[in-house]
Amino acid sequence: MNRRRIAPSRTRVMLVDDDRGRLARLQEALADAGHEVVACVGGNEDLLLAVVRHAPDVVLIDTEAPGRDTLESLNRVSREQPRPILLFSDNGDTDTIRRAIRAGVSAYVVDGLVGSRLKSLIEVAIAQFDEHQQLRREVESVRARLHDRDDIDRAKAVLMRRAHLSEDQAYERLRRMAMNRKLRLADVARALLAVNAEGV
Protein backbone atom coordinates (compact mmCIF):
# COMPACT_ATOMS: atom_id res chain seq x y z
CA MET A 1 0.00 0.00 0.00
CA ASN A 2 1.34 3.45 -0.93
CA ARG A 3 1.37 5.37 2.34
CA ARG A 4 1.85 9.11 2.05
CA ARG A 5 2.90 11.39 4.83
CA ILE A 6 0.52 14.20 5.71
CA ALA A 7 2.05 17.57 6.53
CA PRO A 8 2.02 17.99 10.31
CA SER A 9 -0.13 20.83 11.60
CA ARG A 10 2.98 22.48 13.04
CA THR A 11 5.74 21.89 10.52
CA ARG A 12 9.32 22.48 11.66
CA VAL A 13 10.86 24.80 9.08
CA MET A 14 14.49 25.80 8.53
CA LEU A 15 14.81 29.14 6.71
CA VAL A 16 17.72 29.87 4.39
CA ASP A 17 18.21 33.51 3.39
CA ASP A 18 20.95 36.13 3.55
CA ASP A 19 18.48 39.01 3.78
CA ARG A 20 17.63 39.64 7.45
CA GLY A 21 14.59 41.70 6.52
CA ARG A 22 13.15 38.89 4.41
CA LEU A 23 13.95 36.38 7.15
CA ALA A 24 11.95 38.40 9.66
CA ARG A 25 8.98 38.62 7.28
CA LEU A 26 9.22 34.88 6.55
CA GLN A 27 9.29 34.02 10.23
CA GLU A 28 6.20 36.13 10.82
CA ALA A 29 4.36 34.59 7.86
CA LEU A 30 5.24 31.04 8.98
CA ALA A 31 4.18 31.74 12.55
CA ASP A 32 0.87 33.13 11.26
CA ALA A 33 0.44 29.90 9.24
CA GLY A 34 0.99 27.86 12.42
CA HIS A 35 4.47 26.55 11.65
CA GLU A 36 7.60 26.52 13.81
CA VAL A 37 10.84 28.08 12.59
CA VAL A 38 13.61 25.95 14.08
CA ALA A 39 16.56 27.76 12.47
CA CYS A 40 17.50 30.71 10.25
CA VAL A 41 20.72 30.23 8.31
CA GLY A 42 22.57 32.14 5.64
CA GLY A 43 23.05 30.83 2.14
CA ASN A 44 26.81 30.52 2.68
CA GLU A 45 26.47 28.29 5.74
CA ASP A 46 26.87 24.52 5.61
CA LEU A 47 23.28 23.50 4.85
CA LEU A 48 23.86 19.79 5.45
CA LEU A 49 25.30 20.47 8.90
CA ALA A 50 22.38 22.80 9.67
CA VAL A 51 19.85 20.14 8.63
CA VAL A 52 21.57 17.54 10.82
CA ARG A 53 21.68 19.94 13.76
CA HIS A 54 18.12 21.30 13.58
CA ALA A 55 16.25 18.32 12.02
CA PRO A 56 13.62 20.39 10.17
CA ASP A 57 10.59 18.85 8.45
CA VAL A 58 11.01 21.29 5.54
CA VAL A 59 13.82 23.52 4.25
CA LEU A 60 12.58 26.84 2.87
CA ILE A 61 14.97 28.94 0.79
CA ASP A 62 14.36 32.50 -0.38
CA THR A 63 16.92 33.74 -2.88
CA GLU A 64 17.16 36.02 -5.90
CA ALA A 65 18.77 33.18 -7.85
CA PRO A 66 20.14 29.84 -6.61
CA GLY A 67 23.87 29.81 -7.35
CA ARG A 68 26.08 26.81 -8.01
CA ASP A 69 27.24 26.60 -4.37
CA THR A 70 23.64 26.60 -3.12
CA LEU A 71 22.63 23.88 -5.57
CA GLU A 72 25.65 21.74 -4.62
CA SER A 73 24.71 22.12 -0.94
CA LEU A 74 21.14 21.09 -1.70
CA ASN A 75 22.43 18.08 -3.62
CA ARG A 76 24.37 16.97 -0.53
CA VAL A 77 21.31 17.44 1.67
CA SER A 78 19.17 15.42 -0.76
CA ARG A 79 21.69 12.56 -0.81
CA GLU A 80 22.51 12.40 2.90
CA GLN A 81 19.59 13.98 4.80
CA PRO A 82 16.69 14.15 2.33
CA ARG A 83 14.00 16.68 3.21
CA PRO A 84 11.26 18.53 1.30
CA ILE A 85 12.87 21.71 -0.05
CA LEU A 86 10.76 24.72 -1.02
CA LEU A 87 12.66 27.38 -2.97
CA PHE A 88 11.45 30.90 -3.74
CA SER A 89 13.41 32.73 -6.42
CA ASP A 90 13.19 35.72 -8.72
CA ASN A 91 14.91 33.65 -11.42
CA GLY A 92 12.46 31.87 -13.69
CA ASP A 93 15.10 30.61 -16.13
CA THR A 94 14.17 27.10 -17.28
CA ASP A 95 17.72 25.72 -16.97
CA THR A 96 18.04 27.10 -13.44
CA ILE A 97 14.75 25.50 -12.43
CA ARG A 98 15.84 22.15 -13.93
CA ARG A 99 19.16 22.28 -12.06
CA ALA A 100 17.34 23.08 -8.83
CA ILE A 101 14.92 20.16 -9.28
CA ARG A 102 17.86 17.83 -10.03
CA ALA A 103 19.54 19.10 -6.84
CA GLY A 104 16.53 17.97 -4.82
CA VAL A 105 14.22 20.99 -4.72
CA SER A 106 10.66 19.73 -4.25
CA ALA A 107 8.87 22.95 -5.22
CA TYR A 108 10.36 25.93 -7.09
CA VAL A 109 8.24 29.08 -6.84
CA VAL A 110 8.95 32.06 -9.09
CA ASP A 111 5.95 34.34 -8.62
CA GLY A 112 6.89 35.61 -5.18
CA LEU A 113 6.39 34.61 -1.59
CA VAL A 114 2.88 35.34 -0.39
CA GLY A 115 2.24 34.59 3.26
CA SER A 116 -1.30 33.36 2.65
CA ARG A 117 0.00 30.68 0.26
CA LEU A 118 2.76 29.33 2.51
CA LYS A 119 0.67 26.56 4.06
CA SER A 120 -0.45 25.13 0.71
CA LEU A 121 3.03 25.50 -0.82
CA ILE A 122 4.62 23.63 2.08
CA GLU A 123 2.04 20.87 1.64
CA VAL A 124 2.85 20.71 -2.09
CA ALA A 125 6.60 20.47 -1.35
CA ILE A 126 6.00 17.64 1.12
CA ALA A 127 3.73 15.77 -1.31
CA GLN A 128 6.24 16.13 -4.17
CA PHE A 129 9.06 14.98 -1.89
CA ASP A 130 7.12 11.92 -0.75
CA GLU A 131 6.29 11.01 -4.35
CA HIS A 132 9.93 11.29 -5.36
CA GLN A 133 11.08 9.21 -2.40
CA GLN A 134 8.54 6.50 -3.24
CA LEU A 135 9.73 6.39 -6.87
CA ARG A 136 13.33 6.18 -5.71
CA ARG A 137 12.54 3.28 -3.38
CA GLU A 138 10.78 1.46 -6.23
CA VAL A 139 13.75 1.96 -8.58
CA GLU A 140 16.17 0.73 -5.90
CA SER A 141 13.96 -2.32 -5.30
CA VAL A 142 13.93 -3.19 -9.01
CA ARG A 143 17.73 -2.78 -9.20
CA ALA A 144 18.18 -5.03 -6.17
CA ARG A 145 15.96 -7.72 -7.69
CA LEU A 146 17.87 -7.58 -11.00
CA HIS A 147 21.17 -7.81 -9.12
CA ASP A 148 19.86 -10.83 -7.16
CA ARG A 149 18.72 -12.53 -10.36
CA ASP A 150 22.08 -11.95 -12.02
CA ASP A 151 23.98 -13.43 -9.06
CA ILE A 152 21.65 -16.45 -8.94
CA ASP A 153 22.17 -17.07 -12.67
CA ARG A 154 25.95 -16.82 -12.27
CA ALA A 155 25.90 -19.19 -9.29
CA LYS A 156 23.80 -21.68 -11.28
CA ALA A 157 26.35 -21.51 -14.08
CA VAL A 158 29.14 -22.33 -11.61
CA LEU A 159 27.25 -25.37 -10.30
CA MET A 160 26.34 -26.52 -13.81
CA ARG A 161 29.99 -26.36 -14.85
CA ARG A 162 31.59 -27.82 -11.71
CA ALA A 163 28.98 -30.43 -10.73
CA HIS A 164 27.79 -31.21 -14.26
CA LEU A 165 24.20 -30.30 -13.40
CA SER A 166 21.33 -29.13 -15.56
CA GLU A 167 20.02 -25.60 -14.98
CA ASP A 168 17.01 -26.94 -13.06
CA GLN A 169 19.22 -29.15 -10.91
CA ALA A 170 21.58 -26.27 -10.16
CA TYR A 171 18.68 -24.06 -9.14
CA GLU A 172 17.24 -26.79 -6.93
CA ARG A 173 20.59 -27.28 -5.20
CA LEU A 174 20.85 -23.54 -4.53
CA ARG A 175 17.30 -23.51 -3.21
CA ARG A 176 17.99 -26.42 -0.82
CA MET A 177 21.16 -24.74 0.41
CA ALA A 178 19.21 -21.56 1.11
CA MET A 179 16.47 -23.44 2.96
CA ASN A 180 18.97 -25.44 5.06
CA ARG A 181 20.85 -22.29 6.06
CA LYS A 182 17.68 -20.16 6.39
CA LEU A 183 19.17 -17.61 4.00
CA ARG A 184 17.92 -15.79 0.94
CA LEU A 185 18.61 -17.54 -2.35
CA ALA A 186 20.58 -14.53 -3.60
CA ASP A 187 22.77 -14.50 -0.46
CA VAL A 188 23.62 -18.18 -0.93
CA ALA A 189 24.40 -17.48 -4.58
CA ARG A 190 26.75 -14.63 -3.62
CA ALA A 191 28.49 -16.80 -1.01
CA LEU A 192 29.02 -19.54 -3.61
CA LEU A 193 30.39 -17.01 -6.10
CA ALA A 194 32.78 -15.66 -3.46
CA VAL A 195 34.08 -19.15 -2.68
CA ASN A 196 34.43 -19.87 -6.40
CA ALA A 197 36.38 -16.64 -6.93
CA GLU A 198 38.78 -17.55 -4.11
CA GLY A 199 39.32 -20.97 -5.64
CA VAL A 200 40.17 -19.59 -9.07
PDB file of C-alpha atoms in Angstrom:
ATOM      1  CA  MET A   1       0.000   0.000   0.000  1.00  0.00           C
ATOM      2  CA  ASN A   2       1.341   3.455  -0.928  1.00  0.00           C
ATOM      3  CA  ARG A   3       1.370   5.366   2.342  1.00  0.00           C
ATOM      4  CA  ARG A   4       1.846   9.106   2.054  1.00  0.00           C
ATOM      5  CA  ARG A   5       2.904  11.394   4.826  1.00  0.00           C
ATOM      6  CA  ILE A   6       0.519  14.202   5.709  1.00  0.00           C
ATOM      7  CA  ALA A   7       2.048  17.569   6.525  1.00  0.00           C
ATOM      8  CA  PRO A   8       2.024  17.991  10.311  1.00  0.00           C
ATOM      9  CA  SER A   9      -0.134  20.826  11.599  1.00  0.00           C
ATOM     10  CA  ARG A  10       2.980  22.479  13.043  1.00  0.00           C
ATOM     11  CA  THR A  11       5.735  21.886  10.518  1.00  0.00           C
ATOM     12  CA  ARG A  12       9.315  22.477  11.664  1.00  0.00           C
ATOM     13  CA  VAL A  13      10.862  24.796   9.079  1.00  0.00           C
ATOM     14  CA  MET A  14      14.489  25.798   8.528  1.00  0.00           C
ATOM     15  CA  LEU A  15      14.814  29.135   6.710  1.00  0.00           C
ATOM     16  CA  VAL A  16      17.725  29.869   4.391  1.00  0.00           C
ATOM     17  CA  ASP A  17      18.211  33.506   3.389  1.00  0.00           C
ATOM     18  CA  ASP A  18      20.952  36.127   3.552  1.00  0.00           C
ATOM     19  CA  ASP A  19      18.481  39.011   3.780  1.00  0.00           C
ATOM     20  CA  ARG A  20      17.630  39.644   7.448  1.00  0.00           C
ATOM     21  CA  GLY A  21      14.587  41.701   6.521  1.00  0.00           C
ATOM     22  CA  ARG A  22      13.146  38.888   4.412  1.00  0.00           C
ATOM     23  CA  LEU A  23      13.948  36.382   7.146  1.00  0.00           C
ATOM     24  CA  ALA A  24      11.947  38.396   9.658  1.00  0.00           C
ATOM     25  CA  ARG A  25       8.979  38.620   7.279  1.00  0.00           C
ATOM     26  CA  LEU A  26       9.215  34.885   6.549  1.00  0.00           C
ATOM     27  CA  GLN A  27       9.294  34.019  10.230  1.00  0.00           C
ATOM     28  CA  GLU A  28       6.203  36.125  10.823  1.00  0.00           C
ATOM     29  CA  ALA A  29       4.355  34.587   7.863  1.00  0.00           C
ATOM     30  CA  LEU A  30       5.243  31.040   8.981  1.00  0.00           C
ATOM     31  CA  ALA A  31       4.175  31.744  12.554  1.00  0.00           C
ATOM     32  CA  ASP A  32       0.873  33.131  11.257  1.00  0.00           C
ATOM     33  CA  ALA A  33       0.444  29.903   9.239  1.00  0.00           C
ATOM     34  CA  GLY A  34       0.991  27.855  12.424  1.00  0.00           C
ATOM     35  CA  HIS A  35       4.474  26.550  11.653  1.00  0.00           C
ATOM     36  CA  GLU A  36       7.597  26.522  13.811  1.00  0.00           C
ATOM     37  CA  VAL A  37      10.843  28.082  12.587  1.00  0.00           C
ATOM     38  CA  VAL A  38      13.612  25.945  14.085  1.00  0.00           C
ATOM     39  CA  ALA A  39      16.562  27.764  12.471  1.00  0.00           C
ATOM     40  CA  CYS A  40      17.498  30.709  10.253  1.00  0.00           C
ATOM     41  CA  VAL A  41      20.721  30.226   8.309  1.00  0.00           C
ATOM     42  CA  GLY A  42      22.570  32.141   5.641  1.00  0.00           C
ATOM     43  CA  GLY A  43      23.051  30.827   2.138  1.00  0.00           C
ATOM     44  CA  ASN A  44      26.807  30.519   2.681  1.00  0.00           C
ATOM     45  CA  GLU A  45      26.473  28.294   5.743  1.00  0.00           C
ATOM     46  CA  ASP A  46      26.867  24.517   5.614  1.00  0.00           C
ATOM     47  CA  LEU A  47      23.275  23.499   4.851  1.00  0.00           C
ATOM     48  CA  LEU A  48      23.864  19.790   5.449  1.00  0.00           C
ATOM     49  CA  LEU A  49      25.304  20.475   8.900  1.00  0.00           C
ATOM     50  CA  ALA A  50      22.379  22.796   9.669  1.00  0.00           C
ATOM     51  CA  VAL A  51      19.849  20.138   8.632  1.00  0.00           C
ATOM     52  CA  VAL A  52      21.566  17.539  10.821  1.00  0.00           C
ATOM     53  CA  ARG A  53      21.681  19.938  13.763  1.00  0.00           C
ATOM     54  CA  HIS A  54      18.124  21.301  13.579  1.00  0.00           C
ATOM     55  CA  ALA A  55      16.247  18.321  12.017  1.00  0.00           C
ATOM     56  CA  PRO A  56      13.619  20.388  10.172  1.00  0.00           C
ATOM     57  CA  ASP A  57      10.594  18.855   8.455  1.00  0.00           C
ATOM     58  CA  VAL A  58      11.015  21.290   5.537  1.00  0.00           C
ATOM     59  CA  VAL A  59      13.820  23.518   4.246  1.00  0.00           C
ATOM     60  CA  LEU A  60      12.577  26.842   2.872  1.00  0.00           C
ATOM     61  CA  ILE A  61      14.970  28.944   0.787  1.00  0.00           C
ATOM     62  CA  ASP A  62      14.362  32.502  -0.380  1.00  0.00           C
ATOM     63  CA  THR A  63      16.923  33.741  -2.884  1.00  0.00           C
ATOM     64  CA  GLU A  64      17.155  36.022  -5.897  1.00  0.00           C
ATOM     65  CA  ALA A  65      18.772  33.183  -7.853  1.00  0.00           C
ATOM     66  CA  PRO A  66      20.139  29.843  -6.611  1.00  0.00           C
ATOM     67  CA  GLY A  67      23.875  29.808  -7.349  1.00  0.00           C
ATOM     68  CA  ARG A  68      26.076  26.814  -8.008  1.00  0.00           C
ATOM     69  CA  ASP A  69      27.236  26.598  -4.374  1.00  0.00           C
ATOM     70  CA  THR A  70      23.643  26.601  -3.121  1.00  0.00           C
ATOM     71  CA  LEU A  71      22.633  23.881  -5.571  1.00  0.00           C
ATOM     72  CA  GLU A  72      25.647  21.737  -4.620  1.00  0.00           C
ATOM     73  CA  SER A  73      24.710  22.119  -0.939  1.00  0.00           C
ATOM     74  CA  LEU A  74      21.139  21.089  -1.705  1.00  0.00           C
ATOM     75  CA  ASN A  75      22.434  18.085  -3.623  1.00  0.00           C
ATOM     76  CA  ARG A  76      24.367  16.967  -0.534  1.00  0.00           C
ATOM     77  CA  VAL A  77      21.307  17.437   1.668  1.00  0.00           C
ATOM     78  CA  SER A  78      19.169  15.422  -0.759  1.00  0.00           C
ATOM     79  CA  ARG A  79      21.693  12.564  -0.808  1.00  0.00           C
ATOM     80  CA  GLU A  80      22.512  12.395   2.901  1.00  0.00           C
ATOM     81  CA  GLN A  81      19.589  13.981   4.798  1.00  0.00           C
ATOM     82  CA  PRO A  82      16.687  14.154   2.329  1.00  0.00           C
ATOM     83  CA  ARG A  83      13.996  16.680   3.205  1.00  0.00           C
ATOM     84  CA  PRO A  84      11.256  18.525   1.303  1.00  0.00           C
ATOM     85  CA  ILE A  85      12.868  21.711  -0.052  1.00  0.00           C
ATOM     86  CA  LEU A  86      10.762  24.718  -1.017  1.00  0.00           C
ATOM     87  CA  LEU A  87      12.658  27.376  -2.969  1.00  0.00           C
ATOM     88  CA  PHE A  88      11.447  30.899  -3.738  1.00  0.00           C
ATOM     89  CA  SER A  89      13.408  32.729  -6.416  1.00  0.00           C
ATOM     90  CA  ASP A  90      13.191  35.722  -8.725  1.00  0.00           C
ATOM     91  CA  ASN A  91      14.914  33.653 -11.420  1.00  0.00           C
ATOM     92  CA  GLY A  92      12.460  31.868 -13.694  1.00  0.00           C
ATOM     93  CA  ASP A  93      15.103  30.609 -16.131  1.00  0.00           C
ATOM     94  CA  THR A  94      14.171  27.097 -17.279  1.00  0.00           C
ATOM     95  CA  ASP A  95      17.719  25.719 -16.967  1.00  0.00           C
ATOM     96  CA  THR A  96      18.039  27.096 -13.436  1.00  0.00           C
ATOM     97  CA  ILE A  97      14.746  25.500 -12.427  1.00  0.00           C
ATOM     98  CA  ARG A  98      15.837  22.154 -13.926  1.00  0.00           C
ATOM     99  CA  ARG A  99      19.163  22.284 -12.065  1.00  0.00           C
ATOM    100  CA  ALA A 100      17.337  23.080  -8.829  1.00  0.00           C
ATOM    101  CA  ILE A 101      14.924  20.161  -9.278  1.00  0.00           C
ATOM    102  CA  ARG A 102      17.861  17.827 -10.026  1.00  0.00           C
ATOM    103  CA  ALA A 103      19.542  19.102  -6.839  1.00  0.00           C
ATOM    104  CA  GLY A 104      16.530  17.973  -4.823  1.00  0.00           C
ATOM    105  CA  VAL A 105      14.222  20.992  -4.717  1.00  0.00           C
ATOM    106  CA  SER A 106      10.656  19.733  -4.247  1.00  0.00           C
ATOM    107  CA  ALA A 107       8.868  22.953  -5.222  1.00  0.00           C
ATOM    108  CA  TYR A 108      10.363  25.931  -7.093  1.00  0.00           C
ATOM    109  CA  VAL A 109       8.238  29.077  -6.842  1.00  0.00           C
ATOM    110  CA  VAL A 110       8.947  32.064  -9.089  1.00  0.00           C
ATOM    111  CA  ASP A 111       5.947  34.335  -8.617  1.00  0.00           C
ATOM    112  CA  GLY A 112       6.892  35.606  -5.181  1.00  0.00           C
ATOM    113  CA  LEU A 113       6.389  34.613  -1.586  1.00  0.00           C
ATOM    114  CA  VAL A 114       2.877  35.343  -0.395  1.00  0.00           C
ATOM    115  CA  GLY A 115       2.235  34.587   3.261  1.00  0.00           C
ATOM    116  CA  SER A 116      -1.303  33.361   2.653  1.00  0.00           C
ATOM    117  CA  ARG A 117       0.002  30.680   0.256  1.00  0.00           C
ATOM    118  CA  LEU A 118       2.756  29.329   2.509  1.00  0.00           C
ATOM    119  CA  LYS A 119       0.672  26.561   4.055  1.00  0.00           C
ATOM    120  CA  SER A 120      -0.446  25.131   0.712  1.00  0.00           C
ATOM    121  CA  LEU A 121       3.029  25.496  -0.819  1.00  0.00           C
ATOM    122  CA  ILE A 122       4.621  23.626   2.075  1.00  0.00           C
ATOM    123  CA  GLU A 123       2.040  20.865   1.638  1.00  0.00           C
ATOM    124  CA  VAL A 124       2.845  20.710  -2.088  1.00  0.00           C
ATOM    125  CA  ALA A 125       6.600  20.471  -1.351  1.00  0.00           C
ATOM    126  CA  ILE A 126       6.000  17.637   1.121  1.00  0.00           C
ATOM    127  CA  ALA A 127       3.729  15.771  -1.306  1.00  0.00           C
ATOM    128  CA  GLN A 128       6.244  16.128  -4.170  1.00  0.00           C
ATOM    129  CA  PHE A 129       9.065  14.981  -1.894  1.00  0.00           C
ATOM    130  CA  ASP A 130       7.120  11.916  -0.749  1.00  0.00           C
ATOM    131  CA  GLU A 131       6.287  11.008  -4.349  1.00  0.00           C
ATOM    132  CA  HIS A 132       9.932  11.293  -5.364  1.00  0.00           C
ATOM    133  CA  GLN A 133      11.083   9.208  -2.399  1.00  0.00           C
ATOM    134  CA  GLN A 134       8.537   6.505  -3.244  1.00  0.00           C
ATOM    135  CA  LEU A 135       9.732   6.387  -6.874  1.00  0.00           C
ATOM    136  CA  ARG A 136      13.335   6.181  -5.712  1.00  0.00           C
ATOM    137  CA  ARG A 137      12.536   3.278  -3.379  1.00  0.00           C
ATOM    138  CA  GLU A 138      10.776   1.461  -6.234  1.00  0.00           C
ATOM    139  CA  VAL A 139      13.749   1.961  -8.578  1.00  0.00           C
ATOM    140  CA  GLU A 140      16.166   0.733  -5.895  1.00  0.00           C
ATOM    141  CA  SER A 141      13.957  -2.315  -5.298  1.00  0.00           C
ATOM    142  CA  VAL A 142      13.930  -3.189  -9.014  1.00  0.00           C
ATOM    143  CA  ARG A 143      17.727  -2.778  -9.197  1.00  0.00           C
ATOM    144  CA  ALA A 144      18.185  -5.027  -6.169  1.00  0.00           C
ATOM    145  CA  ARG A 145      15.963  -7.720  -7.690  1.00  0.00           C
ATOM    146  CA  LEU A 146      17.872  -7.576 -10.999  1.00  0.00           C
ATOM    147  CA  HIS A 147      21.166  -7.808  -9.118  1.00  0.00           C
ATOM    148  CA  ASP A 148      19.860 -10.827  -7.165  1.00  0.00           C
ATOM    149  CA  ARG A 149      18.724 -12.535 -10.361  1.00  0.00           C
ATOM    150  CA  ASP A 150      22.078 -11.947 -12.018  1.00  0.00           C
ATOM    151  CA  ASP A 151      23.983 -13.430  -9.060  1.00  0.00           C
ATOM    152  CA  ILE A 152      21.654 -16.453  -8.943  1.00  0.00           C
ATOM    153  CA  ASP A 153      22.166 -17.067 -12.671  1.00  0.00           C
ATOM    154  CA  ARG A 154      25.949 -16.816 -12.267  1.00  0.00           C
ATOM    155  CA  ALA A 155      25.900 -19.193  -9.291  1.00  0.00           C
ATOM    156  CA  LYS A 156      23.800 -21.680 -11.282  1.00  0.00           C
ATOM    157  CA  ALA A 157      26.348 -21.507 -14.085  1.00  0.00           C
ATOM    158  CA  VAL A 158      29.141 -22.334 -11.611  1.00  0.00           C
ATOM    159  CA  LEU A 159      27.247 -25.370 -10.299  1.00  0.00           C
ATOM    160  CA  MET A 160      26.344 -26.516 -13.807  1.00  0.00           C
ATOM    161  CA  ARG A 161      29.994 -26.362 -14.847  1.00  0.00           C
ATOM    162  CA  ARG A 162      31.586 -27.818 -11.706  1.00  0.00           C
ATOM    163  CA  ALA A 163      28.979 -30.433 -10.730  1.00  0.00           C
ATOM    164  CA  HIS A 164      27.786 -31.206 -14.260  1.00  0.00           C
ATOM    165  CA  LEU A 165      24.195 -30.297 -13.398  1.00  0.00           C
ATOM    166  CA  SER A 166      21.332 -29.126 -15.561  1.00  0.00           C
ATOM    167  CA  GLU A 167      20.021 -25.601 -14.982  1.00  0.00           C
ATOM    168  CA  ASP A 168      17.007 -26.938 -13.064  1.00  0.00           C
ATOM    169  CA  GLN A 169      19.219 -29.154 -10.913  1.00  0.00           C
ATOM    170  CA  ALA A 170      21.579 -26.267 -10.157  1.00  0.00           C
ATOM    171  CA  TYR A 171      18.679 -24.059  -9.140  1.00  0.00           C
ATOM    172  CA  GLU A 172      17.242 -26.790  -6.926  1.00  0.00           C
ATOM    173  CA  ARG A 173      20.588 -27.283  -5.204  1.00  0.00           C
ATOM    174  CA  LEU A 174      20.850 -23.537  -4.529  1.00  0.00           C
ATOM    175  CA  ARG A 175      17.303 -23.514  -3.208  1.00  0.00           C
ATOM    176  CA  ARG A 176      17.992 -26.418  -0.816  1.00  0.00           C
ATOM    177  CA  MET A 177      21.164 -24.736   0.412  1.00  0.00           C
ATOM    178  CA  ALA A 178      19.209 -21.561   1.112  1.00  0.00           C
ATOM    179  CA  MET A 179      16.470 -23.443   2.958  1.00  0.00           C
ATOM    180  CA  ASN A 180      18.966 -25.436   5.057  1.00  0.00           C
ATOM    181  CA  ARG A 181      20.850 -22.293   6.061  1.00  0.00           C
ATOM    182  CA  LYS A 182      17.682 -20.163   6.387  1.00  0.00           C
ATOM    183  CA  LEU A 183      19.167 -17.609   3.997  1.00  0.00           C
ATOM    184  CA  ARG A 184      17.915 -15.789   0.943  1.00  0.00           C
ATOM    185  CA  LEU A 185      18.611 -17.537  -2.349  1.00  0.00           C
ATOM    186  CA  ALA A 186      20.582 -14.527  -3.596  1.00  0.00           C
ATOM    187  CA  ASP A 187      22.774 -14.498  -0.465  1.00  0.00           C
ATOM    188  CA  VAL A 188      23.620 -18.178  -0.930  1.00  0.00           C
ATOM    189  CA  ALA A 189      24.403 -17.481  -4.578  1.00  0.00           C
ATOM    190  CA  ARG A 190      26.754 -14.628  -3.618  1.00  0.00           C
ATOM    191  CA  ALA A 191      28.489 -16.802  -1.015  1.00  0.00           C
ATOM    192  CA  LEU A 192      29.022 -19.539  -3.607  1.00  0.00           C
ATOM    193  CA  LEU A 193      30.391 -17.007  -6.097  1.00  0.00           C
ATOM    194  CA  ALA A 194      32.781 -15.662  -3.461  1.00  0.00           C
ATOM    195  CA  VAL A 195      34.083 -19.154  -2.679  1.00  0.00           C
ATOM    196  CA  ASN A 196      34.429 -19.870  -6.401  1.00  0.00           C
ATOM    197  CA  ALA A 197      36.383 -16.640  -6.927  1.00  0.00           C
ATOM    198  CA  GLU A 198      38.780 -17.552  -4.106  1.00  0.00           C
ATOM    199  CA  GLY A 199      39.317 -20.974  -5.635  1.00  0.00           C
ATOM    200  CA  VAL A 200      40.174 -19.591  -9.068  1.00  0.00           C
TER     201      VAL A 200
END
